Amino acid sequence: MQWQTVGSPPFLAPLYWRAALKRKITGTALPEQGLRCRVSVNPKAVAAYRKVCGFADSAVLPATYPHILAFGLQMQLLTAKSFPFPLLGLIHLSNRIRIHRPLGGISDLFIGVHAQNLKPHAKGATFDLVTTVEDSLGLLWEAESRMLCRGVKLEGAASDEAQSPPTQVSEVSRWKAPADIGRRYARVSGDYNPIHLSALTAKLFGFPQAIAHGLWNKARTLAALGEHLPAANIEINVEFKKPVRLPSEVTLWASAPGSSGEFVLKGAGDIEHMVGKWQPIA
């Protein structure tokens, strides 16, 4: 892997323009290059994120917040000329984060992003978007988001590694996903994907209504679980199932507090939106 260090987090507007112009698959190999950048944590931005995602005030960053710090770099990587797949149309299948140490007392961080693990899938191909966050002591947090690009033809058999739904769970919380949550989350995350913003823009991409961001669903779930989970040495894995159409109401079911457990986010008619589990880092 070759690394390019960027002087500051990229400005998003030109990257969105680049994403809008690229609609074709241009290859079947991931670039062997990653991006790195130093970022500063802005307390006002963290407070706005907490409000949208339901996190209580704390001296420790929300477990999902490093995604927000890395978003500009991820956009730069995924809209680069060398990247073979168009950003618009990528589907977020699953997300795993690992918190190695508590995310407290943090101001400056070093973020790295790269793509790896290209594999055939029944509907195209998947790859992992990998994000690492380091502080002065070393690796602090890391994530893998599995993305699907439809229509890619790769050699080999497609593997299916679906997580089975949890069994020993009880209702923990329920909340409404309001019609404007996609726009509100976009303002704090920078993720203005049209499928999340309004029914009108979602219809352009084949969705009857706007759908909630997968990472908002995960963040809102972790906010609701609160003290349920350890603050560090934890891996939290989710699979996104059926999208949460806006507006709607969802219910969170989870196992008892502890070092490991499972959860599921359900909608009307017991539809599964997201299944997940947490466990100590192996």
PDB file of N, CA and C in Angstrom, residues 61-144:
ATOM      1  N   LEU A  61     -15.784  10.757  23.084  1.00  0.00           N
ATOM      2  CA  LEU A  61     -16.453  10.892  21.783  1.00  0.00           C
ATOM      3  C   LEU A  61     -17.426   9.733  21.556  1.00  0.00           C
ATOM      4  N   PRO A  62     -18.553   9.979  20.862  1.00  0.00           N
ATOM      5  CA  PRO A  62     -19.422   8.862  20.468  1.00  0.00           C
ATOM      6  C   PRO A  62     -18.627   7.830  19.659  1.00  0.00           C
ATOM      7  N   ALA A  63     -18.968   6.559  19.843  1.00  0.00           N
ATOM      8  CA  ALA A  63     -18.206   5.459  19.227  1.00  0.00           C
ATOM      9  C   ALA A  63     -18.151   5.567  17.712  1.00  0.00           C
ATOM     10  N   THR A  64     -19.188   6.175  17.108  1.00  0.00           N
ATOM     11  CA  THR A  64     -19.269   6.264  15.645  1.00  0.00           C
ATOM     12  C   THR A  64     -18.692   7.580  15.104  1.00  0.00           C
ATOM     13  N   TYR A  65     -18.280   8.500  15.981  1.00  0.00           N
ATOM     14  CA  TYR A  65     -17.891   9.841  15.500  1.00  0.00           C
ATOM     15  C   TYR A  65     -16.671   9.861  14.574  1.00  0.00           C
ATOM     16  N   PRO A  66     -15.678   8.979  14.773  1.00  0.00           N
ATOM     17  CA  PRO A  66     -14.538   9.016  13.835  1.00  0.00           C
ATOM     18  C   PRO A  66     -14.935   8.853  12.367  1.00  0.00           C
ATOM     19  N   HIS A  67     -16.083   8.203  12.103  1.00  0.00           N
ATOM     20  CA  HIS A  67     -16.576   8.143  10.715  1.00  0.00           C
ATOM     21  C   HIS A  67     -16.742   9.545  10.132  1.00  0.00           C
ATOM     22  N   ILE A  68     -17.210  10.461  10.960  1.00  0.00           N
ATOM     23  CA  ILE A  68     -17.476  11.835  10.509  1.00  0.00           C
ATOM     24  C   ILE A  68     -16.145  12.532  10.196  1.00  0.00           C
ATOM     25  N   LEU A  69     -15.153  12.318  11.060  1.00  0.00           N
ATOM     26  CA  LEU A  69     -13.837  12.935  10.848  1.00  0.00           C
ATOM     27  C   LEU A  69     -13.184  12.418   9.564  1.00  0.00           C
ATOM     28  N   ALA A  70     -13.515  11.181   9.190  1.00  0.00           N
ATOM     29  CA  ALA A  70     -12.868  10.548   8.028  1.00  0.00           C
ATOM     30  C   ALA A  70     -13.641  10.753   6.728  1.00  0.00           C
ATOM     31  N   PHE A  71     -14.845  11.330   6.794  1.00  0.00           N
ATOM     32  CA  PHE A  71     -15.729  11.317   5.628  1.00  0.00           C
ATOM     33  C   PHE A  71     -15.129  12.014   4.402  1.00  0.00           C
ATOM     34  N   GLY A  72     -14.498  13.162   4.598  1.00  0.00           N
ATOM     35  CA  GLY A  72     -13.903  13.888   3.471  1.00  0.00           C
ATOM     36  C   GLY A  72     -12.814  13.080   2.779  1.00  0.00           C
ATOM     37  N   LEU A  73     -11.972  12.430   3.578  1.00  0.00           N
ATOM     38  CA  LEU A  73     -10.905  11.586   3.010  1.00  0.00           C
ATOM     39  C   LEU A  73     -11.487  10.405   2.243  1.00  0.00           C
ATOM     40  N   GLN A  74     -12.539   9.795   2.818  1.00  0.00           N
ATOM     41  CA  GLN A  74     -13.198   8.677   2.133  1.00  0.00           C
ATOM     42  C   GLN A  74     -13.751   9.132   0.777  1.00  0.00           C
ATOM     43  N   MET A  75     -14.386  10.314   0.773  1.00  0.00           N
ATOM     44  CA  MET A  75     -14.929  10.862  -0.480  1.00  0.00           C
ATOM     45  C   MET A  75     -13.817  11.087  -1.508  1.00  0.00           C
ATOM     46  N   GLN A  76     -12.688  11.621  -1.039  1.00  0.00           N
ATOM     47  CA  GLN A  76     -11.575  11.879  -1.951  1.00  0.00           C
ATOM     48  C   GLN A  76     -11.060  10.568  -2.565  1.00  0.00           C
ATOM     49  N   LEU A  77     -10.960   9.535  -1.730  1.00  0.00           N
ATOM     50  CA  LEU A  77     -10.504   8.219  -2.207  1.00  0.00           C
ATOM     51  C   LEU A  77     -11.479   7.641  -3.239  1.00  0.00           C
ATOM     52  N   LEU A  78     -12.779   7.701  -2.922  1.00  0.00           N
ATOM     53  CA  LEU A  78     -13.789   7.028  -3.748  1.00  0.00           C
ATOM     54  C   LEU A  78     -14.150   7.803  -5.022  1.00  0.00           C
ATOM     55  N   THR A  79     -13.751   9.080  -5.099  1.00  0.00           N
ATOM     56  CA  THR A  79     -14.035   9.851  -6.325  1.00  0.00           C
ATOM     57  C   THR A  79     -12.768  10.079  -7.154  1.00  0.00           C
ATOM     58  N   ALA A  80     -11.633   9.490  -6.731  1.00  0.00           N
ATOM     59  CA  ALA A  80     -10.385   9.660  -7.485  1.00  0.00           C
ATOM     60  C   ALA A  80     -10.503   8.978  -8.853  1.00  0.00           C
ATOM     61  N   LYS A  81      -9.774   9.507  -9.827  1.00  0.00           N
ATOM     62  CA  LYS A  81      -9.792   8.917 -11.188  1.00  0.00           C
ATOM     63  C   LYS A  81      -9.394   7.439 -11.167  1.00  0.00           C
ATOM     64  N   SER A  82      -8.479   7.087 -10.246  1.00  0.00           N
ATOM     65  CA  SER A  82      -7.974   5.706 -10.193  1.00  0.00           C
ATOM     66  C   SER A  82      -8.982   4.736  -9.570  1.00  0.00           C
ATOM     67  N   PHE A  83     -10.060   5.281  -8.961  1.00  0.00           N
ATOM     68  CA  PHE A  83     -11.028   4.391  -8.308  1.00  0.00           C
ATOM     69  C   PHE A  83     -12.017   3.888  -9.355  1.00  0.00           C
ATOM     70  N   PRO A  84     -12.203   2.542  -9.471  1.00  0.00           N
ATOM     71  CA  PRO A  84     -12.919   2.007 -10.634  1.00  0.00           C
ATOM     72  C   PRO A  84     -14.443   2.091 -10.591  1.00  0.00           C
ATOM     73  N   PHE A  85     -15.026   2.356  -9.408  1.00  0.00           N
ATOM     74  CA  PHE A  85     -16.484   2.288  -9.289  1.00  0.00           C
ATOM     75  C   PHE A  85     -17.083   3.668  -9.023  1.00  0.00           C
ATOM     76  N   PRO A  86     -18.261   3.944  -9.586  1.00  0.00           N
ATOM     77  CA  PRO A  86     -18.900   5.240  -9.299  1.00  0.00           C
ATOM     78  C   PRO A  86     -19.412   5.271  -7.855  1.00  0.00           C
ATOM     79  N   LEU A  87     -19.208   6.400  -7.183  1.00  0.00           N
ATOM     80  CA  LEU A  87     -19.617   6.528  -5.780  1.00  0.00           C
ATOM     81  C   LEU A  87     -21.140   6.466  -5.648  1.00  0.00           C
ATOM     82  N   LEU A  88     -21.862   7.205  -6.507  1.00  0.00           N
ATOM     83  CA  LEU A  88     -23.328   7.179  -6.428  1.00  0.00           C
ATOM     84  C   LEU A  88     -23.807   5.811  -6.895  1.00  0.00           C
ATOM     85  N   GLY A  89     -24.581   5.159  -6.067  1.00  0.00           N
ATOM     86  CA  GLY A  89     -25.020   3.798  -6.403  1.00  0.00           C
ATOM     87  C   GLY A  89     -24.338   2.732  -5.564  1.00  0.00           C
ATOM     88  N   LEU A  90     -23.236   3.057  -4.874  1.00  0.00           N
ATOM     89  CA  LEU A  90     -22.633   2.077  -3.955  1.00  0.00           C
ATOM     90  C   LEU A  90     -23.609   1.814  -2.804  1.00  0.00           C
ATOM     91  N   ILE A  91     -23.701   0.562  -2.388  1.00  0.00           N
ATOM     92  CA  ILE A  91     -24.627   0.184  -1.319  1.00  0.00           C
ATOM     93  C   ILE A  91     -23.815  -0.267  -0.107  1.00  0.00           C
ATOM     94  N   HIS A  92     -24.142   0.317   1.061  1.00  0.00           N
ATOM     95  CA  HIS A  92     -23.435   0.014   2.303  1.00  0.00           C
ATOM     96  C   HIS A  92     -24.072  -1.244   2.919  1.00  0.00           C
ATOM     97  N   LEU A  93     -23.345  -2.368   2.894  1.00  0.00           N
ATOM     98  CA  LEU A  93     -23.898  -3.638   3.371  1.00  0.00           C
ATOM     99  C   LEU A  93     -23.682  -3.862   4.866  1.00  0.00           C
ATOM    100  N   SER A  94     -22.486  -3.520   5.349  1.00  0.00           N
ATOM    101  CA  SER A  94     -22.182  -3.792   6.759  1.00  0.00           C
ATOM    102  C   SER A  94     -21.094  -2.838   7.246  1.00  0.00           C
ATOM    103  N   ASN A  95     -20.972  -2.750   8.557  1.00  0.00           N
ATOM    104  CA  ASN A  95     -19.983  -1.848   9.150  1.00  0.00           C
ATOM    105  C   ASN A  95     -19.486  -2.447  10.461  1.00  0.00           C
ATOM    106  N   ARG A  96     -18.168  -2.461  10.605  1.00  0.00           N
ATOM    107  CA  ARG A  96     -17.572  -2.945  11.852  1.00  0.00           C
ATOM    108  C   ARG A  96     -16.620  -1.893  12.385  1.00  0.00           C
ATOM    109  N   ILE A  97     -16.775  -1.530  13.653  1.00  0.00           N
ATOM    110  CA  ILE A  97     -15.805  -0.631  14.282  1.00  0.00           C
ATOM    111  C   ILE A  97     -15.134  -1.344  15.447  1.00  0.00           C
ATOM    112  N   ARG A  98     -13.869  -0.975  15.659  1.00  0.00           N
ATOM    113  CA  ARG A  98     -13.132  -1.482  16.821  1.00  0.00           C
ATOM    114  C   ARG A  98     -12.592  -0.288  17.595  1.00  0.00           C
ATOM    115  N   ILE A  99     -12.925  -0.235  18.879  1.00  0.00           N
ATOM    116  CA  ILE A  99     -12.432   0.848  19.742  1.00  0.00           C
ATOM    117  C   ILE A  99     -11.360   0.243  20.649  1.00  0.00           C
ATOM    118  N   HIS A 100     -10.108   0.612  20.395  1.00  0.00           N
ATOM    119  CA  HIS A 100      -8.995  -0.010  21.139  1.00  0.00           C
ATOM    120  C   HIS A 100      -8.798   0.629  22.513  1.00  0.00           C
ATOM    121  N   ARG A 101      -9.010   1.948  22.590  1.00  0.00           N
ATOM    122  CA  ARG A 101      -8.874   2.672  23.864  1.00  0.00           C
ATOM    123  C   ARG A 101      -9.999   3.691  23.950  1.00  0.00           C
ATOM    124  N   PRO A 102     -10.371   4.138  25.166  1.00  0.00           N
ATOM    125  CA  PRO A 102     -11.473   5.097  25.277  1.00  0.00           C
ATOM    126  C   PRO A 102     -11.190   6.369  24.456  1.00  0.00           C
ATOM    127  N   LEU A 103     -12.249   6.892  23.815  1.00  0.00           N
ATOM    128  CA  LEU A 103     -12.087   8.039  22.913  1.00  0.00           C
ATOM    129  C   LEU A 103     -12.235   9.354  23.677  1.00  0.00           C
ATOM    130  N   GLY A 104     -11.470   9.497  24.768  1.00  0.00           N
ATOM    131  CA  GLY A 104     -11.575  10.696  25.602  1.00  0.00           C
ATOM    132  C   GLY A 104     -10.360  11.601  25.486  1.00  0.00           C
ATOM    133  N   GLY A 105     -10.548  12.894  25.770  1.00  0.00           N
ATOM    134  CA  GLY A 105      -9.438  13.854  25.799  1.00  0.00           C
ATOM    135  C   GLY A 105      -8.694  13.949  24.481  1.00  0.00           C
ATOM    136  N   ILE A 106      -9.442  13.897  23.358  1.00  0.00           N
ATOM    137  CA  ILE A 106      -8.810  13.859  22.044  1.00  0.00           C
ATOM    138  C   ILE A 106      -8.951  15.206  21.356  1.00  0.00           C
ATOM    139  N   SER A 107      -7.838  15.726  20.808  1.00  0.00           N
ATOM    140  CA  SER A 107      -7.947  16.970  20.023  1.00  0.00           C
ATOM    141  C   SER A 107      -7.447  16.760  18.601  1.00  0.00           C
ATOM    142  N   ASP A 108      -6.196  16.300  18.456  1.00  0.00           N
ATOM    143  CA  ASP A 108      -5.646  16.054  17.117  1.00  0.00           C
ATOM    144  C   ASP A 108      -5.498  14.554  16.862  1.00  0.00           C
ATOM    145  N   LEU A 109      -5.913  14.133  15.667  1.00  0.00           N
ATOM    146  CA  LEU A 109      -5.850  12.719  15.303  1.00  0.00           C
ATOM    147  C   LEU A 109      -5.280  12.567  13.906  1.00  0.00           C
ATOM    148  N   PHE A 110      -4.722  11.404  13.645  1.00  0.00           N
ATOM    149  CA  PHE A 110      -4.202  11.096  12.312  1.00  0.00           C
ATOM    150  C   PHE A 110      -5.109  10.018  11.711  1.00  0.00           C
ATOM    151  N   ILE A 111      -5.698  10.310  10.558  1.00  0.00           N
ATOM    152  CA  ILE A 111      -6.673   9.409   9.946  1.00  0.00           C
ATOM    153  C   ILE A 111      -6.131   8.837   8.649  1.00  0.00           C
ATOM    154  N   GLY A 112      -6.345   7.547   8.424  1.00  0.00           N
ATOM    155  CA  GLY A 112      -5.961   6.913   7.167  1.00  0.00           C
ATOM    156  C   GLY A 112      -7.156   6.183   6.567  1.00  0.00           C
ATOM    157  N   VAL A 113      -7.315   6.223   5.243  1.00  0.00           N
ATOM    158  CA  VAL A 113      -8.375   5.470   4.576  1.00  0.00           C
ATOM    159  C   VAL A 113      -7.808   4.743   3.354  1.00  0.00           C
ATOM    160  N   HIS A 114      -8.277   3.532   3.122  1.00  0.00           N
ATOM    161  CA  HIS A 114      -7.925   2.802   1.911  1.00  0.00           C
ATOM    162  C   HIS A 114      -9.003   1.758   1.620  1.00  0.00           C
ATOM    163  N   ALA A 115      -8.972   1.192   0.424  1.00  0.00           N
ATOM    164  CA  ALA A 115      -9.940   0.164   0.036  1.00  0.00           C
ATOM    165  C   ALA A 115      -9.205  -1.148  -0.190  1.00  0.00           C
ATOM    166  N   GLN A 116      -9.842  -2.267   0.186  1.00  0.00           N
ATOM    167  CA  GLN A 116      -9.203  -3.574   0.030  1.00  0.00           C
ATOM    168  C   GLN A 116     -10.274  -4.661  -0.080  1.00  0.00           C
ATOM    169  N   ASN A 117      -9.806  -5.902  -0.295  1.00  0.00           N
ATOM    170  CA  ASN A 117     -10.672  -7.070  -0.183  1.00  0.00           C
ATOM    171  C   ASN A 117     -11.796  -7.094  -1.224  1.00  0.00           C
ATOM    172  N   LEU A 118     -11.450  -6.881  -2.484  1.00  0.00           N
ATOM    173  CA  LEU A 118     -12.440  -6.936  -3.565  1.00  0.00           C
ATOM    174  C   LEU A 118     -12.863  -8.390  -3.800  1.00  0.00           C
ATOM    175  N   LYS A 119     -14.191  -8.636  -3.754  1.00  0.00           N
ATOM    176  CA  LYS A 119     -14.696 -10.012  -3.860  1.00  0.00           C
ATOM    177  C   LYS A 119     -15.940 -10.057  -4.734  1.00  0.00           C
ATOM    178  N   PRO A 120     -16.157 -11.187  -5.443  1.00  0.00           N
ATOM    179  CA  PRO A 120     -17.402 -11.327  -6.190  1.00  0.00           C
ATOM    180  C   PRO A 120     -18.603 -11.433  -5.253  1.00  0.00           C
ATOM    181  N   HIS A 121     -19.745 -10.934  -5.708  1.00  0.00           N
ATOM    182  CA  HIS A 121     -20.989 -10.965  -4.945  1.00  0.00           C
ATOM    183  C   HIS A 121     -22.092 -11.334  -5.937  1.00  0.00           C
ATOM    184  N   ALA A 122     -23.179 -11.909  -5.431  1.00  0.00           N
ATOM    185  CA  ALA A 122     -24.278 -12.335  -6.314  1.00  0.00           C
ATOM    186  C   ALA A 122     -24.789 -11.177  -7.179  1.00  0.00           C
ATOM    187  N   LYS A 123     -24.677  -9.933  -6.670  1.00  0.00           N
ATOM    188  CA  LYS A 123     -25.204  -8.783  -7.422  1.00  0.00           C
ATOM    189  C   LYS A 123     -24.103  -7.914  -8.026  1.00  0.00           C
ATOM    190  N   GLY A 124     -22.833  -8.333  -7.913  1.00  0.00           N
ATOM    191  CA  GLY A 124     -21.736  -7.523  -8.448  1.00  0.00           C
ATOM    192  C   GLY A 124     -20.440  -7.834  -7.738  1.00  0.00           C
ATOM    193  N   ALA A 125     -19.905  -6.834  -7.032  1.00  0.00           N
ATOM    194  CA  ALA A 125     -18.666  -7.052  -6.274  1.00  0.00           C
ATOM    195  C   ALA A 125     -18.703  -6.223  -4.999  1.00  0.00           C
ATOM    196  N   THR A 126     -18.040  -6.713  -3.963  1.00  0.00           N
ATOM    197  CA  THR A 126     -17.935  -5.958  -2.713  1.00  0.00           C
ATOM    198  C   THR A 126     -16.477  -5.608  -2.443  1.00  0.00           C
ATOM    199  N   PHE A 127     -16.284  -4.527  -1.685  1.00  0.00           N
ATOM    200  CA  PHE A 127     -14.951  -4.185  -1.189  1.00  0.00           C
ATOM    201  C   PHE A 127     -15.110  -3.570   0.187  1.00  0.00           C
ATOM    202  N   ASP A 128     -14.011  -3.536   0.942  1.00  0.00           N
ATOM    203  CA  ASP A 128     -14.016  -2.929   2.269  1.00  0.00           C
ATOM    204  C   ASP A 128     -13.358  -1.559   2.213  1.00  0.00           C
ATOM    205  N   LEU A 129     -14.072  -0.564   2.713  1.00  0.00           N
ATOM    206  CA  LEU A 129     -13.502   0.766   2.899  1.00  0.00           C
ATOM    207  C   LEU A 129     -12.975   0.799   4.333  1.00  0.00           C
ATOM    208  N   VAL A 130     -11.648   0.866   4.468  1.00  0.00           N
ATOM    209  CA  VAL A 130     -11.003   0.733   5.785  1.00  0.00           C
ATOM    210  C   VAL A 130     -10.556   2.107   6.280  1.00  0.00           C
ATOM    211  N   THR A 131     -10.890   2.412   7.530  1.00  0.00           N
ATOM    212  CA  THR A 131     -10.514   3.684   8.146  1.00  0.00           C
ATOM    213  C   THR A 131      -9.773   3.399   9.441  1.00  0.00           C
ATOM    214  N   THR A 132      -8.619   4.054   9.634  1.00  0.00           N
ATOM    215  CA  THR A 132      -7.887   3.919  10.899  1.00  0.00           C
ATOM    216  C   THR A 132      -7.699   5.299  11.522  1.00  0.00           C
ATOM    217  N   VAL A 133      -7.780   5.350  12.842  1.00  0.00           N
ATOM    218  CA  VAL A 133      -7.590   6.599  13.579  1.00  0.00           C
ATOM    219  C   VAL A 133      -6.502   6.367  14.621  1.00  0.00           C
ATOM    220  N   GLU A 134      -5.466   7.203  14.551  1.00  0.00           N
ATOM    221  CA  GLU A 134      -4.360   7.093  15.507  1.00  0.00           C
ATOM    222  C   GLU A 134      -4.209   8.387  16.285  1.00  0.00           C
ATOM    223  N   ASP A 135      -3.763   8.270  17.532  1.00  0.00           N
ATOM    224  CA  ASP A 135      -3.348   9.443  18.291  1.00  0.00           C
ATOM    225  C   ASP A 135      -1.856   9.284  18.593  1.00  0.00           C
ATOM    226  N   SER A 136      -1.344  10.066  19.518  1.00  0.00           N
ATOM    227  CA  SER A 136       0.107  10.028  19.784  1.00  0.00           C
ATOM    228  C   SER A 136       0.561   8.686  20.351  1.00  0.00           C
ATOM    229  N   LEU A 137      -0.366   7.880  20.874  1.00  0.00           N
ATOM    230  CA  LEU A 137      -0.014   6.572  21.450  1.00  0.00           C
ATOM    231  C   LEU A 137      -0.144   5.421  20.455  1.00  0.00           C
ATOM    232  N   GLY A 138      -0.680   5.712  19.255  1.00  0.00           N
ATOM    233  CA  GLY A 138      -0.847   4.643  18.265  1.00  0.00           C
ATOM    234  C   GLY A 138      -2.308   4.436  17.886  1.00  0.00           C
ATOM    235  N   LEU A 139      -2.636   3.216  17.440  1.00  0.00           N
ATOM    236  CA  LEU A 139      -3.976   2.926  16.931  1.00  0.00           C
ATOM    237  C   LEU A 139      -5.028   3.063  18.030  1.00  0.00           C
ATOM    238  N   LEU A 140      -6.052   3.862  17.719  1.00  0.00           N
ATOM    239  CA  LEU A 140      -7.096   4.174  18.695  1.00  0.00           C
ATOM    240  C   LEU A 140      -8.427   3.545  18.295  1.00  0.00           C
ATOM    241  N   TRP A 141      -8.720   3.590  16.989  1.00  0.00           N
ATOM    242  CA  TRP A 141     -10.047   3.202  16.471  1.00  0.00           C
ATOM    243  C   TRP A 141      -9.875   2.769  15.026  1.00  0.00           C
ATOM    244  N   GLU A 142     -10.651   1.786  14.591  1.00  0.00           N
ATOM    245  CA  GLU A 142     -10.606   1.407  13.170  1.00  0.00           C
ATOM    246  C   GLU A 142     -11.984   0.922  12.739  1.00  0.00           C
ATOM    247  N   ALA A 143     -12.226   0.985  11.432  1.00  0.00           N
ATOM    248  CA  ALA A 143     -13.524   0.576  10.896  1.00  0.00           C
ATOM    249  C   ALA A 143     -13.373  -0.033   9.527  1.00  0.00           C
ATOM    250  N   GLU A 144     -14.294  -0.952   9.210  1.00  0.00           N
ATOM    251  CA  GLU A 144     -14.430  -1.469   7.849  1.00  0.00           C
ATOM    252  C   GLU A 144     -15.886  -1.335   7.451  1.00  0.00           C
TER     253      GLU A 144
END
